[in-house]
Amino acid sequence: MTHFRLSEAARLLGVSDDTVRRWVKNGLLTEHTDAAGRKVVDGAELAAFARAQADASPDPTGVARSARNRFVGLVTDVVVDTVMAKVELQCGPNRIVSLMSSEAVAELGLRPGTLAVAVVKATQVIVETPAEAPAGRGEG
């Protein structure tokens, strides 16, 4: 079983250590003690909690699509040349970069501060794990 120290859990969820401690105190997460005597939470429980707590921004387009990976955010940077453009969005804690035609940027009116939705439809998604489990995590 994979465990995360409370500070690791906080970092993964984008909150303070104190917030994780409050969640434990309020019974929203279960605290365990690892072999070294450190307070940890179970990885599977943390993943389920993260999914339940996810508060996705509502999609302003109102368009139905088959793509399930939709990230609502703000355009933070646009670099345009004569043919192509690079558009960066900040979607919650995620930075999304898209390469598109300069014509598409103009048609969509993309500029910093614009509300936009990044739609990702991919047949390949690469998933990585740390080469070595950091301290506080272990398989059991």
GROMACS .gro file of N, CA and C in nm, residues 1-102:
model
  306
    1MET      N    1   0.085  -0.117   0.000
    1MET     CA    2   0.000   0.000   0.000
    1MET      C    3   0.090   0.124   0.000
    2THR      N    4   0.060   0.221  -0.085
    2THR     CA    5   0.136   0.345  -0.091
    2THR      C    6   0.082   0.444   0.010
    3HIS      N    7   0.173   0.509   0.081
    3HIS     CA    8   0.137   0.611   0.178
    3HIS      C    9   0.208   0.741   0.144
    4PHE      N   10   0.147   0.852   0.182
    4PHE     CA   11   0.208   0.984   0.164
    4PHE      C   12   0.209   1.055   0.299
    5ARG      N   13   0.322   1.117   0.330
    5ARG     CA   14   0.327   1.199   0.450
    5ARG      C   15   0.230   1.315   0.431
    6LEU      N   16   0.185   1.374   0.541
    6LEU     CA   17   0.086   1.480   0.533
    6LEU      C   18   0.136   1.597   0.448
    7SER      N   19   0.264   1.630   0.459
    7SER     CA   20   0.319   1.740   0.377
    7SER      C   21   0.318   1.703   0.229
    8GLU      N   22   0.344   1.577   0.196
    8GLU     CA   23   0.338   1.533   0.056
    8GLU      C   24   0.194   1.540   0.004
    9ALA      N   25   0.100   1.495   0.088
    9ALA     CA   26  -0.041   1.500   0.050
    9ALA      C   27  -0.084   1.644   0.023
   10ALA      N   28  -0.039   1.735   0.109
   10ALA     CA   29  -0.073   1.877   0.093
   10ALA      C   30  -0.019   1.929  -0.040
   11ARG      N   31   0.105   1.897  -0.070
   11ARG     CA   32   0.166   1.943  -0.194
   11ARG      C   33   0.092   1.886  -0.316
   12LEU      N   34   0.056   1.759  -0.311
   12LEU     CA   35  -0.016   1.696  -0.422
   12LEU      C   36  -0.154   1.758  -0.445
   13LEU      N   37  -0.218   1.801  -0.336
   13LEU     CA   38  -0.352   1.858  -0.347
   13LEU      C   39  -0.351   2.011  -0.361
   14GLY      N   40  -0.233   2.070  -0.352
   14GLY     CA   41  -0.223   2.215  -0.369
   14GLY      C   42  -0.279   2.294  -0.252
   15VAL      N   43  -0.265   2.238  -0.131
   15VAL     CA   44  -0.314   2.306  -0.010
   15VAL      C   45  -0.202   2.308   0.093
   16SER      N   46  -0.226   2.372   0.206
   16SER     CA   47  -0.126   2.378   0.313
   16SER      C   48  -0.129   2.250   0.396
   17ASP      N   49  -0.019   2.228   0.468
   17ASP     CA   50  -0.014   2.115   0.562
   17ASP      C   51  -0.127   2.126   0.665
   18ASP      N   52  -0.153   2.250   0.710
   18ASP     CA   53  -0.259   2.272   0.809
   18ASP      C   54  -0.396   2.229   0.756
   19THR      N   55  -0.419   2.252   0.629
   19THR     CA   56  -0.548   2.210   0.570
   19THR      C   57  -0.562   2.059   0.576
   20VAL      N   58  -0.456   1.987   0.542
   20VAL     CA   59  -0.461   1.841   0.548
   20VAL      C   60  -0.483   1.795   0.692
   21ARG      N   61  -0.416   1.858   0.787
   21ARG     CA   62  -0.437   1.823   0.928
   21ARG      C   63  -0.582   1.847   0.970
   22ARG      N   64  -0.643   1.956   0.922
   22ARG     CA   65  -0.785   1.984   0.953
   22ARG      C   66  -0.874   1.876   0.893
   23TRP      N   67  -0.843   1.836   0.771
   23TRP     CA   68  -0.923   1.730   0.707
   23TRP      C   69  -0.914   1.601   0.787
   24VAL      N   70  -0.795   1.569   0.838
   24VAL     CA   71  -0.778   1.450   0.921
   24VAL      C   72  -0.859   1.466   1.049
   25LYS      N   73  -0.846   1.582   1.114
   25LYS     CA   74  -0.918   1.609   1.240
   25LYS      C   75  -1.069   1.599   1.221
   26ASN      N   76  -1.118   1.645   1.104
   26ASN     CA   77  -1.262   1.642   1.076
   26ASN      C   78  -1.308   1.509   1.018
   27GLY      N   79  -1.219   1.411   1.008
   27GLY     CA   80  -1.256   1.277   0.961
   27GLY      C   81  -1.269   1.264   0.810
   28LEU      N   82  -1.220   1.361   0.735
   28LEU     CA   83  -1.228   1.353   0.590
   28LEU      C   84  -1.118   1.267   0.531
   29LEU      N   85  -1.006   1.256   0.603
   29LEU     CA   86  -0.895   1.168   0.567
   29LEU      C   87  -0.855   1.090   0.691
   30THR      N   88  -0.804   0.969   0.670
   30THR     CA   89  -0.763   0.885   0.781
   30THR      C   90  -0.612   0.890   0.795
   31GLU      N   91  -0.566   0.924   0.914
   31GLU     CA   92  -0.423   0.930   0.942
   31GLU      C   93  -0.374   0.796   0.995
   32HIS      N   94  -0.259   0.755   0.944
   32HIS     CA   95  -0.194   0.632   0.991
   32HIS      C   96  -0.054   0.670   1.036
   33THR      N   97   0.015   0.578   1.098
   33THR     CA   98   0.155   0.597   1.136
   33THR      C   99   0.237   0.494   1.063
   34ASP      N  100   0.343   0.539   0.993
   34ASP     CA  101   0.426   0.445   0.919
   34ASP      C  102   0.529   0.381   1.012
   35ALA      N  103   0.613   0.294   0.959
   35ALA     CA  104   0.711   0.220   1.038
   35ALA      C  105   0.811   0.313   1.107
   36ALA      N  106   0.833   0.431   1.050
   36ALA     CA  107   0.926   0.527   1.109
   36ALA      C  108   0.858   0.620   1.208
   37GLY      N  109   0.726   0.599   1.233
   37GLY     CA  110   0.653   0.681   1.328
   37GLY      C  111   0.599   0.812   1.270
   38ARG      N  112   0.605   0.827   1.137
   38ARG     CA  113   0.554   0.950   1.074
   38ARG      C  114   0.405   0.935   1.042
   39LYS      N  115   0.335   1.047   1.046
   39LYS     CA  116   0.192   1.047   1.013
   39LYS      C  117   0.178   1.047   0.861
   40VAL      N  118   0.095   0.954   0.812
   40VAL     CA  119   0.077   0.937   0.668
   40VAL      C  120  -0.071   0.913   0.637
   41VAL      N  121  -0.105   0.928   0.510
   41VAL     CA  122  -0.238   0.892   0.461
   41VAL      C  123  -0.221   0.790   0.349
   42ASP      N  124  -0.318   0.704   0.336
   42ASP     CA  125  -0.316   0.600   0.233
   42ASP      C  126  -0.332   0.663   0.095
   43GLY      N  127  -0.250   0.621  -0.001
   43GLY     CA  128  -0.254   0.676  -0.135
   43GLY      C  129  -0.387   0.658  -0.206
   44ALA      N  130  -0.449   0.541  -0.193
   44ALA     CA  131  -0.578   0.517  -0.259
   44ALA      C  132  -0.686   0.606  -0.199
   45GLU      N  133  -0.684   0.623  -0.067
   45GLU     CA  134  -0.782   0.711  -0.002
   45GLU      C  135  -0.760   0.856  -0.046
   46LEU      N  136  -0.633   0.896  -0.056
   46LEU     CA  137  -0.601   1.032  -0.099
   46LEU      C  138  -0.648   1.055  -0.242
   47ALA      N  139  -0.629   0.958  -0.329
   47ALA     CA  140  -0.673   0.971  -0.469
   47ALA      C  141  -0.825   0.986  -0.477
   48ALA      N  142  -0.898   0.905  -0.400
   48ALA     CA  143  -1.044   0.915  -0.400
   48ALA      C  144  -1.089   1.050  -0.345
   49PHE      N  145  -1.021   1.098  -0.243
   49PHE     CA  146  -1.052   1.228  -0.184
   49PHE      C  147  -1.027   1.339  -0.286
   50ALA      N  148  -0.913   1.332  -0.356
   50ALA     CA  149  -0.878   1.433  -0.457
   50ALA      C  150  -0.984   1.438  -0.567
   51ARG      N  151  -1.029   1.322  -0.610
   51ARG     CA  152  -1.131   1.318  -0.715
   51ARG      C  153  -1.262   1.379  -0.666
   52ALA      N  154  -1.300   1.346  -0.542
   52ALA     CA  155  -1.426   1.399  -0.486
   52ALA      C  156  -1.419   1.549  -0.465
   53GLN      N  157  -1.299   1.601  -0.433
   53GLN     CA  158  -1.284   1.743  -0.406
   53GLN      C  159  -1.263   1.827  -0.532
   54ALA      N  160  -1.235   1.761  -0.643
   54ALA     CA  161  -1.207   1.835  -0.767
   54ALA      C  162  -1.325   1.924  -0.801
   55ASP      N  163  -1.295   2.050  -0.821
   55ASP     CA  164  -1.398   2.148  -0.851
   55ASP      C  165  -1.365   2.209  -0.988
   56ALA      N  166  -1.405   2.140  -1.092
   56ALA     CA  167  -1.376   2.188  -1.226
   56ALA      C  168  -1.459   2.312  -1.257
   57SER      N  169  -1.397   2.406  -1.324
   57SER     CA  170  -1.471   2.524  -1.368
   57SER      C  171  -1.573   2.481  -1.472
   58PRO      N  172  -1.692   2.540  -1.470
   58PRO     CA  173  -1.793   2.502  -1.569
   58PRO      C  174  -1.746   2.540  -1.709
   59ASP      N  175  -1.777   2.455  -1.805
   59ASP     CA  176  -1.740   2.477  -1.944
   59ASP      C  177  -1.833   2.583  -2.002
   60PRO      N  178  -1.779   2.698  -2.041
   60PRO     CA  179  -1.864   2.807  -2.089
   60PRO      C  180  -1.916   2.788  -2.231
   61THR      N  181  -1.865   2.685  -2.302
   61THR     CA  182  -1.904   2.671  -2.443
   61THR      C  183  -2.042   2.611  -2.461
   62GLY      N  184  -2.083   2.525  -2.370
   62GLY     CA  185  -2.213   2.460  -2.384
   62GLY      C  186  -2.218   2.361  -2.499
   63VAL      N  187  -2.102   2.323  -2.550
   63VAL     CA  188  -2.094   2.232  -2.664
   63VAL      C  189  -2.065   2.091  -2.612
   64ALA      N  190  -2.137   1.991  -2.663
   64ALA     CA  191  -2.111   1.853  -2.625
   64ALA      C  192  -2.005   1.796  -2.719
   65ARG      N  193  -1.907   1.725  -2.661
   65ARG     CA  194  -1.799   1.665  -2.739
   65ARG      C  195  -1.767   1.528  -2.682
   66SER      N  196  -1.705   1.446  -2.765
   66SER     CA  197  -1.664   1.315  -2.717
   66SER      C  198  -1.538   1.323  -2.631
   67ALA      N  199  -1.460   1.428  -2.644
   67ALA     CA  200  -1.338   1.442  -2.566
   67ALA      C  201  -1.373   1.466  -2.419
   68ARG      N  202  -1.317   1.387  -2.332
   68ARG     CA  203  -1.346   1.399  -2.189
   68ARG      C  204  -1.245   1.488  -2.118
   69ASN      N  205  -1.131   1.511  -2.178
   69ASN     CA  206  -1.026   1.590  -2.116
   69ASN      C  207  -1.042   1.736  -2.158
   70ARG      N  208  -1.117   1.809  -2.078
   70ARG     CA  209  -1.147   1.950  -2.107
   70ARG      C  210  -1.100   2.033  -1.989
   71PHE      N  211  -1.020   2.135  -2.018
   71PHE     CA  212  -0.961   2.218  -1.915
   71PHE      C  213  -1.001   2.362  -1.937
   72VAL      N  214  -1.082   2.416  -1.847
   72VAL     CA  215  -1.126   2.555  -1.857
   72VAL      C  216  -1.021   2.642  -1.788
   73GLY      N  217  -0.982   2.750  -1.853
   73GLY     CA  218  -0.882   2.836  -1.794
   73GLY      C  219  -0.869   2.970  -1.863
   74LEU      N  220  -0.764   3.040  -1.827
   74LEU     CA  221  -0.737   3.173  -1.883
   74LEU      C  222  -0.615   3.166  -1.973
   75VAL      N  223  -0.623   3.235  -2.086
   75VAL     CA  224  -0.506   3.248  -2.173
   75VAL      C  225  -0.406   3.337  -2.100
   76THR      N  226  -0.281   3.290  -2.088
   76THR     CA  227  -0.179   3.367  -2.018
   76THR      C  228  -0.073   3.422  -2.112
   77ASP      N  229  -0.058   3.364  -2.231
   77ASP     CA  230   0.043   3.411  -2.325
   77ASP      C  231   0.007   3.366  -2.466
   78VAL      N  232   0.032   3.454  -2.563
   78VAL     CA  233   0.011   3.421  -2.704
   78VAL      C  234   0.132   3.473  -2.781
   79VAL      N  235   0.198   3.384  -2.853
   79VAL     CA  236   0.310   3.421  -2.939
   79VAL      C  237   0.271   3.384  -3.081
   80VAL      N  238   0.262   3.486  -3.169
   80VAL     CA  239   0.212   3.466  -3.305
   80VAL      C  240   0.319   3.504  -3.405
   81ASP      N  241   0.338   3.420  -3.509
   81ASP     CA  242   0.421   3.462  -3.622
   81ASP      C  243   0.331   3.462  -3.746
   82THR      N  244   0.386   3.457  -3.863
   82THR     CA  245   0.303   3.471  -3.983
   82THR      C  246   0.214   3.350  -4.009
   83VAL      N  247   0.256   3.232  -3.965
   83VAL     CA  248   0.179   3.111  -3.994
   83VAL      C  249   0.126   3.043  -3.868
   84MET      N  250   0.211   3.030  -3.766
   84MET     CA  251   0.177   2.953  -3.648
   84MET      C  252   0.176   3.040  -3.522
   85ALA      N  253   0.116   2.984  -3.416
   85ALA     CA  254   0.110   3.054  -3.288
   85ALA      C  255   0.124   2.953  -3.175
   86LYS      N  256   0.174   3.002  -3.062
   86LYS     CA  257   0.180   2.924  -2.939
   86LYS      C  258   0.089   2.994  -2.839
   87VAL      N  259  -0.006   2.920  -2.783
   87VAL     CA  260  -0.101   2.975  -2.687
   87VAL      C  261  -0.087   2.898  -2.557
   88GLU      N  262  -0.068   2.972  -2.446
   88GLU     CA  263  -0.058   2.910  -2.315
   88GLU      C  264  -0.184   2.943  -2.234
   89LEU      N  265  -0.237   2.843  -2.165
   89LEU     CA  266  -0.351   2.860  -2.077
   89LEU      C  267  -0.312   2.814  -1.938
   90GLN      N  268  -0.366   2.880  -1.837
   90GLN     CA  269  -0.353   2.835  -1.699
   90GLN      C  270  -0.490   2.783  -1.659
   91CYS      N  271  -0.499   2.652  -1.640
   91CYS     CA  272  -0.625   2.586  -1.608
   91CYS      C  273  -0.611   2.529  -1.467
   92GLY      N  274  -0.651   2.607  -1.367
   92GLY     CA  275  -0.626   2.566  -1.229
   92GLY      C  276  -0.476   2.558  -1.210
   93PRO      N  277  -0.426   2.448  -1.154
   93PRO     CA  278  -0.281   2.437  -1.135
   93PRO      C  279  -0.207   2.390  -1.259
   94ASN      N  280  -0.280   2.366  -1.369
   94ASN     CA  281  -0.219   2.309  -1.488
   94ASN      C  282  -0.191   2.413  -1.596
   95ARG      N  283  -0.070   2.411  -1.649
   95ARG     CA  284  -0.033   2.495  -1.762
   95ARG      C  285  -0.048   2.411  -1.888
   96ILE      N  286  -0.130   2.457  -1.980
   96ILE     CA  287  -0.155   2.388  -2.105
   96ILE      C  288  -0.099   2.474  -2.218
   97VAL      N  289  -0.023   2.413  -2.308
   97VAL     CA  290   0.034   2.485  -2.423
   97VAL      C  291  -0.022   2.423  -2.549
   98SER      N  292  -0.070   2.508  -2.640
   98SER     CA  293  -0.124   2.462  -2.767
   98SER      C  294  -0.054   2.532  -2.882
   99LEU      N  295  -0.023   2.457  -2.986
   99LEU     CA  296   0.029   2.514  -3.109
   99LEU      C  297  -0.084   2.511  -3.211
  100MET      N  298  -0.108   2.624  -3.275
  100MET     CA  299  -0.218   2.634  -3.372
  100MET      C  300  -0.183   2.737  -3.476
  101SER      N  301  -0.267   2.749  -3.576
  101SER     CA  302  -0.241   2.848  -3.680
  101SER      C  303  -0.265   2.989  -3.626
  102SER      N  304  -0.194   3.085  -3.683
  102SER     CA  305  -0.216   3.225  -3.648
  102SER      C  306  -0.358   3.266  -3.684
   0.00000   0.00000   0.00000
